Amino acid sequence: MNRWAGDPRLRGPLTPLIAGAAISAVVALVVAVANACVPGSGRPEARPSRPAAASGAPVPSPAGTPGPITPPGYAPDRPVLGRPFADPSVIKVAGTYFAYGTNNGEAAMPVATAPSPTGPWTRTPGDGLARLPAWATTGRTWAPEVVPPRPGQASYTLYFSARRKDADVQCIGAATASSPAGPFVPVEGDPLVCPRQLGGAIDPASHIEPDGTRYLLYKSDARETSSIFLVRLSPDGLGIAAAPVKLIGHESEPVLVEAPDLVKRGGKYVLLYSSGWYFRSNYQTRYATAPSIEGPYTKAPAPLQSTEAYGRRIDGPGSADVLSDDTGDYLVFHGIIGYHGGANVNRGMYVAPLGWDGARPVVRGVPVRYEAEAGRLNGCVSALDRPNASGRKAVGPFDRDGCRLEVPVFAPTAGRYTVRTQYANRSGRDTDLELSVNGTAGAPVRLRATGGADWTSAAADVELGAGWNTLGLRRLTGQGQVDYLELR
């Protein structure tokens, strides 16, 4: 969650704009009015971007609760903010979503708003950060995180990283504001976190336990020893209450680890983080799980998001932030939208629905492959050795009535998905299969004749429920072999 957003102007001083205060006043008025319209409410709705830990995913919205607006043209693999908006984090206040990003050529902390997690997002004029504290210099204000007021508090808290004036290291500071739009005024004095012996600290991320205990996660910034740390905070979130604890290091990772985010799902703590270089295609989102907040954390074997996983539709996805509201979870992250030489890149903001298979996160928009041979096979469909197939196996031959394959698949959210069937059909004529969902006939799938060792695919759209579903393929005519099903 670090580094420049790509505009060379941001290397110079960034002066807060007077317009920021005006926007903040308008936002505060809107929040107050919205709050007054909610019966029995004495303060604005304010859900943390990183919610208090829970044993499972958010409870579904009650029947009749309106879902978020999905604007025309939205897709989970398209940026919702195409202008530079790196290291995004999002909160919801009184029905409006606020996003905060790393400095760019216009602001030390750019702010954007939307009526829905998926947009449309609009950049607000001005600067969300009134000024930097006395210890910091301008131009490297990275990875902001805003936490709404806790019970008994009146201020929004901002955590950010900035460069020290007297040392070539980044440190983490805090600021407060009466409005989610800012302008945030820094807490003066020493930085909140600044481990010089570890090369400084970046990428602050808040986590609050159900009992109100506050924590801050961060990355130690020295390249050779980059690690994710957790430190307990004072009740107001503005002081350190205990010694930091190392959660994970960069062992086995491409280059380093950074950009932490912590939630609790499926009875476990789930630590999301990034690895790789933020300015290269190898940047990716990974995760680790633990039975307790301090670990030990076990890293998942494969990335949650990567350039390859997206089929290169998103370049270098990372710096992920979990947003939770009454409609579910969303993953807010950035991807590279422009290269300008060396480490100078522009990164846009993306938002994708996020589901949970216990403690395993599943992101909408990342295609997931399910090998056919791992499904349930009946008597006339069996696993076949095929060296050119994915996993070196396929199933078939679907040459008799009643031949059927059933494959369990996981959908992160309810909705319409595309199922791509990878197959070979060397019978010399087309084959027709029926694609069903949870035992109900869905769409026809035609397997065109193929030649030699060629494999090709056919696609069909289906409606899936959130969670596990069963996709079935049943023979109608002809014969063929199925390599895998891919859910998009």
XYZ file of C-alpha atoms in Angstrom:
488
model
C 0.000 0.000 0.000
C 2.818 2.315 -0.749
C 4.570 4.538 -3.202
C 3.685 7.274 -5.613
C 0.514 7.312 -7.687
C 2.501 8.142 -10.811
C 2.163 11.898 -11.308
C 5.595 13.618 -11.179
C 4.016 16.696 -9.603
C 3.426 14.827 -6.378
C 7.141 14.840 -5.662
C 6.833 18.526 -4.833
C 4.964 20.104 -1.913
C 1.249 19.402 -1.782
C -0.699 22.381 -0.450
C -4.135 21.600 1.037
C -6.878 23.356 -0.880
C -9.320 25.666 0.854
C -12.120 23.880 -0.979
C -11.557 20.846 1.244
C -12.996 22.615 4.270
C -16.044 23.722 2.303
C -16.661 20.174 1.070
C -16.277 18.902 4.604
C -18.892 21.348 5.868
C -21.339 20.269 3.188
C -20.699 16.593 3.929
C -21.165 17.146 7.649
C -24.521 18.826 6.960
C -25.638 15.964 4.708
C -24.590 13.385 7.300
C -26.459 15.257 10.033
C -29.625 15.522 7.949
C -29.480 11.845 6.981
C -28.936 10.912 10.595
C -31.902 12.998 11.721
C -34.125 11.064 9.323
C -33.324 7.744 11.009
C -35.742 7.087 13.897
C -34.029 6.573 17.222
C -30.567 7.418 15.914
C -28.457 9.886 17.823
C -25.385 9.812 15.563
C -24.455 9.066 11.956
C -24.258 5.472 10.795
C -20.581 4.602 10.694
C -19.421 1.100 9.848
C -15.657 0.526 9.991
C -14.034 -0.466 6.730
C -12.437 -3.269 8.697
C -15.322 -4.523 10.848
C -15.190 -5.895 14.338
C -14.310 -9.560 14.221
C -17.137 -12.003 13.634
C -17.364 -15.760 13.466
C -18.664 -15.707 9.887
C -19.449 -13.533 6.896
C -21.834 -10.591 7.330
C -25.472 -11.526 7.892
C -27.476 -11.166 4.660
C -29.721 -8.122 4.377
C -33.290 -8.633 5.642
C -35.974 -9.252 3.041
C -36.996 -5.993 1.438
C -33.733 -4.230 2.236
C -32.622 -2.434 -0.929
C -29.302 -3.637 -2.250
C -26.566 -1.290 -3.439
C -26.975 0.379 -6.804
C -24.850 -1.152 -9.521
C -24.079 1.531 -12.104
C -24.172 0.784 -15.844
C -20.899 -0.587 -17.142
C -19.666 -1.850 -13.780
C -17.673 -5.075 -13.771
C -15.402 -6.430 -11.016
C -12.424 -6.376 -13.392
C -12.867 -2.738 -14.494
C -11.632 0.260 -12.473
C -14.279 2.294 -10.661
C -11.779 5.167 -10.441
C -9.532 5.313 -13.479
C -7.569 8.361 -12.357
C -4.663 7.664 -9.993
C -6.135 6.408 -6.724
C -3.658 3.976 -5.205
C -3.880 2.077 -1.908
C -7.622 2.678 -1.488
C -9.633 2.174 1.688
C -13.379 2.738 2.020
C -15.897 3.417 4.801
C -19.661 3.978 4.754
C -21.275 6.894 6.576
C -25.012 7.661 6.483
C -25.557 5.918 3.168
C -22.522 7.436 1.421
C -19.262 5.599 0.705
C -15.980 7.466 1.203
C -12.723 6.300 -0.404
C -9.235 7.506 0.541
C -6.063 7.061 -1.477
C -2.309 7.638 -1.603
C -1.094 11.136 -2.541
C -1.269 12.199 -6.172
C -0.588 15.434 -8.037
C -3.692 17.067 -6.589
C -3.857 16.125 -2.913
C -1.888 14.593 -0.063
C -4.973 12.458 0.578
C -7.476 12.342 -2.283
C -11.076 11.562 -1.316
C -13.907 10.178 -3.437
C -17.562 9.435 -2.703
C -20.230 7.121 -4.125
C -23.807 5.988 -3.379
C -22.748 2.331 -3.716
C -19.515 0.346 -3.326
C -19.486 -0.198 -7.092
C -20.019 3.494 -7.866
C -20.371 5.761 -9.582
C -17.381 7.234 -7.763
C -16.688 10.982 -7.833
C -13.482 12.667 -6.727
C -14.155 15.471 -4.238
C -12.229 18.728 -4.766
C -9.592 19.776 -2.277
C -7.477 17.732 0.092
C -8.694 15.405 2.823
C -5.576 16.078 4.911
C -5.303 19.659 6.193
C -1.521 19.479 6.646
C 1.218 17.133 7.751
C 2.603 16.976 11.308
C 5.826 18.789 12.109
C 7.914 15.595 11.857
C 6.840 14.858 8.262
C 7.716 16.211 4.842
C 5.402 16.401 1.855
C 5.206 14.212 -1.228
C 5.070 10.709 0.266
C 1.780 10.448 2.125
C 0.747 6.855 1.537
C -1.989 4.325 2.247
C -4.495 6.250 4.385
C -6.968 4.443 6.623
C -9.975 6.210 8.169
C -11.842 4.762 11.154
C -15.306 6.108 12.064
C -15.982 7.263 15.635
C -16.354 4.558 18.254
C -19.076 4.774 20.928
C -18.363 7.749 23.166
C -16.093 9.386 20.575
C -16.847 12.254 18.201
C -13.919 12.198 15.778
C -12.956 10.186 12.732
C -9.386 8.880 12.986
C -6.958 8.785 10.077
C -3.789 6.680 9.970
C -1.231 7.457 7.253
C 2.439 6.998 6.460
C 4.751 9.892 5.590
C 8.449 10.616 5.204
C 10.369 11.946 8.218
C 12.129 15.259 7.793
C 15.188 14.167 9.760
C 15.631 10.628 8.396
C 15.175 8.707 5.169
C 12.370 6.540 6.566
C 8.586 6.444 6.449
C 6.650 6.590 9.719
C 2.977 6.294 10.646
C 1.022 9.234 11.991
C -2.548 9.875 13.070
C -5.016 12.682 12.440
C -8.614 13.439 13.403
C -11.617 15.183 11.861
C -15.274 15.796 12.633
C -16.329 14.754 9.118
C -15.407 11.735 6.971
C -14.454 14.169 4.199
C -11.929 15.918 6.433
C -9.919 18.022 6.496
C -8.042 15.797 8.951
C -5.752 17.607 11.381
C -2.640 15.655 12.439
C -1.847 14.718 16.011
C 1.380 16.546 16.842
C 4.347 15.105 18.653
C 6.260 11.987 17.683
C 4.976 9.574 15.025
C 2.612 6.884 16.261
C 4.817 4.097 14.823
C 8.377 4.565 13.583
C 10.732 1.552 13.964
C 13.901 3.075 12.491
C 15.843 -0.136 13.138
C 13.447 -1.898 10.718
C 13.623 0.781 8.041
C 10.493 2.597 9.199
C 6.846 1.624 8.796
C 4.146 2.006 6.144
C 0.662 0.713 5.266
C -1.310 1.237 8.500
C -4.500 -0.803 8.863
C -6.976 -0.681 11.735
C -8.600 -3.696 13.371
C -11.095 -3.513 16.243
C -12.153 -6.533 18.277
C -15.788 -7.036 19.421
C -14.856 -5.902 22.943
C -13.537 -2.616 21.530
C -9.825 -3.443 21.784
C -8.046 -1.543 19.031
C -5.098 -2.745 16.968
C -2.962 -1.354 14.183
C -1.239 -3.459 11.545
C 1.702 -2.158 9.515
C 4.616 -3.226 7.361
C 8.241 -2.764 8.410
C 9.782 -1.013 5.418
C 13.309 -2.451 5.112
C 13.344 -4.530 1.923
C 15.416 -7.423 3.256
C 13.352 -7.886 6.420
C 9.885 -6.692 5.381
C 7.268 -8.135 7.738
C 3.730 -7.512 8.918
C 3.381 -6.361 12.538
C 0.428 -5.968 14.897
C 0.362 -3.534 17.803
C -2.353 -2.907 20.383
C -3.531 0.696 20.637
C -4.944 2.815 23.446
C -8.762 3.014 23.638
C -8.821 6.279 21.679
C -6.656 4.764 18.934
C -4.039 7.517 19.226
C -1.410 5.803 21.401
C 0.524 2.531 21.657
C -0.548 0.196 24.470
C 1.762 -2.822 24.020
C 4.850 -4.056 22.229
C 4.365 -4.950 18.546
C 4.065 -8.582 17.467
C 5.401 -9.926 14.165
C 2.688 -11.836 12.287
C 4.396 -12.900 9.046
C 7.633 -12.300 7.169
C 8.406 -12.283 3.461
C 9.770 -15.824 3.324
C 8.532 -17.697 0.217
C 6.971 -14.496 -1.160
C 7.899 -12.703 -4.376
C 10.141 -9.855 -3.106
C 8.290 -8.649 0.029
C 5.063 -8.453 2.042
C 3.017 -5.300 2.656
C -0.490 -3.742 2.670
C -2.071 -5.800 5.498
C -5.773 -6.056 6.273
C -7.288 -8.224 9.003
C -10.805 -9.660 9.393
C -12.291 -12.673 11.135
C -14.295 -15.142 9.071
C -15.167 -18.807 9.550
C -13.878 -18.759 13.126
C -10.363 -17.714 12.052
C -8.413 -14.515 11.617
C -7.757 -13.855 7.944
C -4.778 -11.647 7.141
C -4.783 -10.285 3.606
C -1.542 -8.803 2.302
C 0.311 -7.937 -0.893
C 3.604 -9.206 -2.257
C 5.771 -8.404 -5.259
C 6.699 -4.973 -6.607
C 3.831 -2.469 -6.695
C 5.062 -1.157 -10.078
C 5.266 -4.566 -11.788
C 2.835 -7.202 -12.963
C 3.996 -9.603 -10.237
C 2.206 -7.539 -7.562
C -0.535 -9.707 -6.034
C -2.887 -10.231 -3.104
C -2.320 -13.197 -0.804
C -3.708 -14.271 2.569
C -2.904 -16.231 5.725
C -5.122 -17.575 8.511
C -4.695 -18.056 12.252
C -6.725 -19.331 15.234
C -5.873 -16.230 17.316
C -5.112 -12.626 16.481
C -1.386 -12.924 17.200
C -1.046 -16.151 15.229
C 0.552 -18.382 14.278
C -0.520 -17.538 10.712
C -0.504 -20.136 7.948
C -0.081 -18.759 4.443
C -2.362 -19.961 1.674
C -0.437 -21.765 -1.088
C -1.753 -19.632 -3.966
C -2.473 -15.914 -4.395
C -6.014 -14.620 -4.028
C -5.464 -12.111 -6.857
C -2.762 -11.902 -9.493
C -2.282 -10.639 -13.037
C -2.330 -14.216 -14.317
C -5.431 -15.174 -12.312
C -7.320 -12.335 -13.985
C -6.125 -13.400 -17.430
C -4.235 -10.066 -17.532
C -7.489 -8.086 -17.440
C -6.109 -6.444 -14.266
C -2.401 -5.715 -13.985
C -0.729 -6.025 -10.589
C -3.821 -6.259 -8.327
C -3.052 -5.582 -4.680
C -3.279 -3.327 -1.634
C -6.636 -4.903 -0.776
C -9.070 -3.534 1.810
C -12.197 -5.372 3.003
C -15.331 -3.223 3.109
C -18.325 -4.668 4.965
C -21.864 -3.351 5.016
C -25.372 -4.782 5.331
C -25.227 -6.134 1.765
C -22.074 -8.197 2.298
C -18.327 -7.883 1.816
C -16.381 -6.167 -0.954
C -12.696 -6.186 -1.792
C -11.357 -2.716 -2.586
C -7.952 -2.755 -4.289
C -5.814 -1.114 -6.948
C -4.354 -2.221 -10.263
C -1.833 -0.662 -12.638
C -3.509 1.429 -15.346
C -0.443 3.163 -16.769
C 3.349 2.748 -16.901
C 5.585 5.833 -17.077
C 9.047 4.319 -16.681
C 10.784 2.689 -13.745
C 8.692 2.722 -10.587
C 6.450 5.495 -11.901
C 2.990 3.962 -12.455
C -0.619 5.049 -12.226
C -2.945 2.810 -10.247
C -6.733 2.869 -10.389
C -9.268 1.687 -7.819
C -11.312 -1.499 -8.244
C -14.178 -2.927 -6.185
C -15.268 -6.584 -6.326
C -17.859 -8.549 -4.313
C -16.170 -10.863 -1.828
C -17.484 -14.187 -0.523
C -16.234 -16.620 2.106
C -15.977 -20.379 2.088
C -15.340 -20.534 5.812
C -12.068 -18.637 6.207
C -11.220 -18.877 2.497
C -11.863 -15.619 0.600
C -13.299 -15.824 -2.926
C -13.320 -12.725 -5.157
C -15.927 -12.112 -7.842
C -14.211 -11.557 -11.177
C -11.308 -13.956 -10.634
C -11.985 -17.030 -12.821
C -11.820 -20.292 -10.869
C -11.088 -23.613 -12.561
C -12.709 -26.863 -11.401
C -11.175 -30.006 -12.832
C -13.805 -32.358 -14.260
C -12.142 -35.492 -12.870
C -12.599 -34.098 -9.337
C -16.370 -34.045 -9.803
C -18.941 -36.788 -9.299
C -18.897 -39.241 -12.202
C -21.566 -41.816 -13.057
C -21.042 -45.189 -14.697
C -20.614 -44.100 -18.310
C -18.408 -41.102 -17.537
C -14.986 -41.891 -16.157
C -11.604 -40.217 -15.715
C -9.314 -40.574 -18.745
C -5.566 -40.010 -18.965
C -5.010 -37.100 -21.366
C -1.468 -35.627 -21.336
C -2.571 -32.413 -23.069
C -5.427 -31.728 -20.651
C -5.330 -29.559 -17.543
C -4.215 -31.846 -14.730
C -3.394 -34.420 -17.443
C -6.895 -35.890 -17.136
C -10.361 -35.421 -18.632
C -13.706 -37.189 -18.285
C -15.861 -38.839 -20.911
C -16.903 -40.086 -23.330
C -20.557 -38.963 -22.807
C -21.563 -41.525 -25.423
C -24.809 -42.880 -23.909
C -28.052 -41.492 -22.528
C -27.790 -40.831 -18.809
C -24.077 -39.957 -18.930
C -23.608 -37.179 -16.377
C -20.928 -35.168 -14.604
C -21.557 -33.113 -11.433
C -19.051 -30.510 -10.235
C -19.423 -28.486 -6.993
C -18.509 -24.797 -7.529
C -18.381 -21.844 -5.131
C -20.008 -18.502 -5.981
C -18.847 -15.568 -3.811
C -22.203 -13.815 -4.275
C -25.550 -14.665 -5.817
C -25.924 -13.628 -9.436
C -25.274 -14.428 -13.063
C -22.044 -16.222 -13.910
C -20.437 -17.521 -17.078
C -19.426 -21.196 -17.091
C -16.709 -22.050 -19.598
C -16.507 -25.763 -20.465
C -13.117 -26.894 -21.787
C -13.595 -29.949 -24.000
C -12.486 -32.103 -26.912
C -14.891 -33.738 -29.368
C -13.215 -36.029 -31.881
C -16.421 -37.828 -32.932
C -16.638 -35.899 -36.199
C -19.983 -34.276 -35.381
C -21.373 -31.819 -32.857
C -22.365 -32.993 -29.387
C -25.048 -31.429 -27.182
C -24.928 -31.410 -23.384
C -27.349 -29.909 -20.884
C -25.893 -27.675 -18.164
C -27.901 -27.755 -14.930
C -27.630 -25.824 -11.663
C -28.466 -27.623 -8.424
C -30.500 -30.222 -10.315
C -32.491 -27.718 -12.369
C -31.920 -27.655 -16.127
C -30.136 -24.492 -17.157
C -28.521 -23.897 -20.533
C -27.535 -26.020 -23.541
C -23.823 -26.503 -24.230
C -22.778 -27.485 -27.742
C -19.439 -29.213 -28.174
C -18.329 -28.484 -31.725
C -16.220 -31.150 -33.418
C -12.490 -30.791 -32.788
C -9.492 -32.401 -34.430
C -6.283 -34.039 -33.312
C -5.161 -33.128 -29.807
C -7.013 -29.800 -29.827
C -8.973 -28.596 -26.810
C -11.436 -25.730 -27.051
C -14.255 -24.270 -24.964
C -17.945 -23.408 -24.976
C -19.558 -20.851 -22.657
C -23.017 -20.595 -21.083
C -24.536 -18.213 -18.506
C -26.236 -19.473 -15.341
C -27.754 -18.041 -12.165
C -26.005 -19.198 -8.975
C -26.764 -18.747 -5.314
C -24.161 -17.445 -2.899
C -21.973 -20.285 -1.623
C -21.670 -23.821 -2.962
C -23.647 -24.897 -6.033
C -23.594 -28.043 -8.142
C -23.133 -27.743 -11.894
C -24.214 -30.771 -13.880
C -23.449 -31.754 -17.495
C -25.804 -34.369 -19.007
C -25.554 -35.907 -22.463
C -28.292 -35.106 -24.957
C -26.640 -36.234 -28.213
C -23.203 -37.288 -29.474
C -20.107 -37.754 -27.364
C -17.085 -35.834 -26.117
C -14.594 -35.325 -23.319
C -14.628 -32.557 -20.710
C -11.377 -31.239 -19.258
C -12.620 -28.659 -16.727
C -15.304 -26.096 -15.897
C -14.244 -22.495 -15.304
C -16.490 -20.133 -13.351
C -16.295 -16.445 -14.263
